[in-house]
Amino acid sequence: MISYNEALRTKVDYRIVEIAQSSPSTEIKAILVLDTSPSDDVLKEISQVKIENVFSFMLTIKVRGKASDVARLGEKSFIRYIMLDEVISRTQDWS
């Protein structure tokens, strides 16, 4: 099971953390709220998930990927908060 520290839990929607702990390979869509403009360097750093939309004027990026990968993005210093947008598919049984 993946362990999430308290600092990470404050940056990641609790629903993403719960999904990542119980079924890490579940596909989700999430909205990343950034502290900085979504530059090319920022986009390269989050390339482990699929980038669906970039909203530069709102400092947000919409991504799609495994719940565990999306939750780990909370470790990045330029990310302010990660919100769950949609659960796409459950690829393994819930515990």
PDB file of C-alpha atoms in Angstrom:
ATOM      1  CA  MET A   1       0.000   0.000   0.000  1.00  0.00           C
ATOM      2  CA  ILE A   2       1.207   3.518  -0.802  1.00  0.00           C
ATOM      3  CA  SER A   3       1.869   5.821   2.156  1.00  0.00           C
ATOM      4  CA  TYR A   4       1.027   9.514   1.872  1.00  0.00           C
ATOM      5  CA  ASN A   5       2.492  12.001   4.330  1.00  0.00           C
ATOM      6  CA  GLU A   6       0.443  14.803   5.850  1.00  0.00           C
ATOM      7  CA  ALA A   7       1.999  17.505   3.648  1.00  0.00           C
ATOM      8  CA  LEU A   8       0.963  15.602   0.534  1.00  0.00           C
ATOM      9  CA  ARG A   9      -2.538  15.056   1.900  1.00  0.00           C
ATOM     10  CA  THR A  10      -3.026  18.831   2.198  1.00  0.00           C
ATOM     11  CA  LYS A  11      -2.241  19.299  -1.510  1.00  0.00           C
ATOM     12  CA  VAL A  12      -4.203  16.343  -2.927  1.00  0.00           C
ATOM     13  CA  ASP A  13      -7.989  15.875  -2.887  1.00  0.00           C
ATOM     14  CA  TYR A  14      -8.806  13.265  -0.230  1.00  0.00           C
ATOM     15  CA  ARG A  15     -10.790  11.263  -2.811  1.00  0.00           C
ATOM     16  CA  ILE A  16      -7.683  10.873  -4.993  1.00  0.00           C
ATOM     17  CA  VAL A  17      -5.693   9.673  -1.963  1.00  0.00           C
ATOM     18  CA  GLU A  18      -8.407   7.135  -1.073  1.00  0.00           C
ATOM     19  CA  ILE A  19      -8.582   5.831  -4.648  1.00  0.00           C
ATOM     20  CA  ALA A  20      -4.776   5.665  -4.907  1.00  0.00           C
ATOM     21  CA  GLN A  21      -4.551   3.663  -1.674  1.00  0.00           C
ATOM     22  CA  SER A  22      -7.328   1.196  -2.445  1.00  0.00           C
ATOM     23  CA  SER A  23      -6.924   0.842  -6.225  1.00  0.00           C
ATOM     24  CA  PRO A  24      -3.764   2.627  -7.478  1.00  0.00           C
ATOM     25  CA  SER A  25      -4.212   1.737 -11.146  1.00  0.00           C
ATOM     26  CA  THR A  26      -7.677   3.302 -11.402  1.00  0.00           C
ATOM     27  CA  GLU A  27      -7.759   5.832 -14.242  1.00  0.00           C
ATOM     28  CA  ILE A  28      -8.852   9.336 -13.203  1.00  0.00           C
ATOM     29  CA  LYS A  29      -9.030  12.890 -14.515  1.00  0.00           C
ATOM     30  CA  ALA A  30      -7.789  15.655 -12.244  1.00  0.00           C
ATOM     31  CA  ILE A  31      -7.267  19.396 -12.244  1.00  0.00           C
ATOM     32  CA  LEU A  32      -3.866  20.671 -11.126  1.00  0.00           C
ATOM     33  CA  VAL A  33      -3.831  24.155  -9.612  1.00  0.00           C
ATOM     34  CA  LEU A  34      -0.344  25.634  -9.951  1.00  0.00           C
ATOM     35  CA  ASP A  35       1.663  28.319  -8.146  1.00  0.00           C
ATOM     36  CA  THR A  36       3.266  29.353 -11.423  1.00  0.00           C
ATOM     37  CA  SER A  37       2.461  29.627 -15.100  1.00  0.00           C
ATOM     38  CA  PRO A  38       2.338  26.238 -16.890  1.00  0.00           C
ATOM     39  CA  SER A  39       5.612  26.594 -18.819  1.00  0.00           C
ATOM     40  CA  ASP A  40       7.267  23.928 -20.963  1.00  0.00           C
ATOM     41  CA  ASP A  41       9.465  22.931 -17.995  1.00  0.00           C
ATOM     42  CA  VAL A  42       6.400  22.398 -15.806  1.00  0.00           C
ATOM     43  CA  LEU A  43       4.697  20.338 -18.518  1.00  0.00           C
ATOM     44  CA  LYS A  44       7.805  18.140 -18.870  1.00  0.00           C
ATOM     45  CA  GLU A  45       7.863  17.494 -15.110  1.00  0.00           C
ATOM     46  CA  ILE A  46       4.300  16.154 -15.140  1.00  0.00           C
ATOM     47  CA  SER A  47       4.726  14.107 -18.310  1.00  0.00           C
ATOM     48  CA  GLN A  48       4.084  10.788 -16.496  1.00  0.00           C
ATOM     49  CA  VAL A  49       0.365  11.584 -16.864  1.00  0.00           C
ATOM     50  CA  LYS A  50      -1.518  12.615 -20.003  1.00  0.00           C
ATOM     51  CA  ILE A  51      -2.050  16.358 -20.279  1.00  0.00           C
ATOM     52  CA  GLU A  52      -5.546  17.025 -21.628  1.00  0.00           C
ATOM     53  CA  ASN A  53      -5.881  20.827 -21.360  1.00  0.00           C
ATOM     54  CA  VAL A  54      -3.714  23.725 -20.262  1.00  0.00           C
ATOM     55  CA  PHE A  55      -5.401  26.875 -18.976  1.00  0.00           C
ATOM     56  CA  SER A  56      -2.507  29.334 -18.651  1.00  0.00           C
ATOM     57  CA  PHE A  57      -4.668  32.274 -17.589  1.00  0.00           C
ATOM     58  CA  MET A  58      -6.058  30.269 -14.637  1.00  0.00           C
ATOM     59  CA  LEU A  59      -2.750  28.528 -13.773  1.00  0.00           C
ATOM     60  CA  THR A  60      -4.431  25.129 -14.144  1.00  0.00           C
ATOM     61  CA  ILE A  61      -3.827  21.938 -16.090  1.00  0.00           C
ATOM     62  CA  LYS A  62      -6.300  19.112 -16.658  1.00  0.00           C
ATOM     63  CA  VAL A  63      -4.635  15.678 -16.648  1.00  0.00           C
ATOM     64  CA  ARG A  64      -5.558  12.024 -16.983  1.00  0.00           C
ATOM     65  CA  GLY A  65      -3.670   9.087 -15.505  1.00  0.00           C
ATOM     66  CA  LYS A  66      -3.463   6.415 -12.838  1.00  0.00           C
ATOM     67  CA  ALA A  67      -4.601   7.592  -9.412  1.00  0.00           C
ATOM     68  CA  SER A  68      -1.224   6.771  -7.868  1.00  0.00           C
ATOM     69  CA  ASP A  69       0.651   8.800 -10.516  1.00  0.00           C
ATOM     70  CA  VAL A  70      -1.674  11.779 -10.129  1.00  0.00           C
ATOM     71  CA  ALA A  71      -1.361  11.686  -6.321  1.00  0.00           C
ATOM     72  CA  ARG A  72       2.438  11.664  -6.549  1.00  0.00           C
ATOM     73  CA  LEU A  73       2.303  14.937  -8.502  1.00  0.00           C
ATOM     74  CA  GLY A  74       1.504  16.576  -5.153  1.00  0.00           C
ATOM     75  CA  GLU A  75       5.205  16.213  -4.315  1.00  0.00           C
ATOM     76  CA  LYS A  76       6.067  18.837  -6.952  1.00  0.00           C
ATOM     77  CA  SER A  77       6.815  22.263  -5.470  1.00  0.00           C
ATOM     78  CA  PHE A  78       4.928  24.186  -8.174  1.00  0.00           C
ATOM     79  CA  ILE A  79       1.611  22.405  -7.504  1.00  0.00           C
ATOM     80  CA  ARG A  80      -0.751  24.145  -5.095  1.00  0.00           C
ATOM     81  CA  TYR A  81      -3.650  21.655  -5.138  1.00  0.00           C
ATOM     82  CA  ILE A  82      -4.931  18.635  -7.088  1.00  0.00           C
ATOM     83  CA  MET A  83      -8.711  18.194  -7.451  1.00  0.00           C
ATOM     84  CA  LEU A  84     -10.491  15.066  -8.641  1.00  0.00           C
ATOM     85  CA  ASP A  85     -12.500  15.747 -11.791  1.00  0.00           C
ATOM     86  CA  GLU A  86     -13.694  12.301 -12.854  1.00  0.00           C
ATOM     87  CA  VAL A  87     -13.108   8.597 -12.235  1.00  0.00           C
ATOM     88  CA  ILE A  88     -12.649   7.043 -15.680  1.00  0.00           C
ATOM     89  CA  SER A  89     -12.266   3.344 -15.027  1.00  0.00           C
ATOM     90  CA  ARG A  90     -11.583   0.893 -12.278  1.00  0.00           C
ATOM     91  CA  THR A  91      -8.880  -1.464 -13.473  1.00  0.00           C
ATOM     92  CA  GLN A  92      -8.633  -3.638 -10.369  1.00  0.00           C
ATOM     93  CA  ASP A  93     -10.982  -4.662  -7.580  1.00  0.00           C
ATOM     94  CA  TRP A  94     -11.546  -2.350  -4.642  1.00  0.00           C
ATOM     95  CA  SER A  95     -10.348  -3.737  -1.314  1.00  0.00           C
TER      96      SER A  95
END
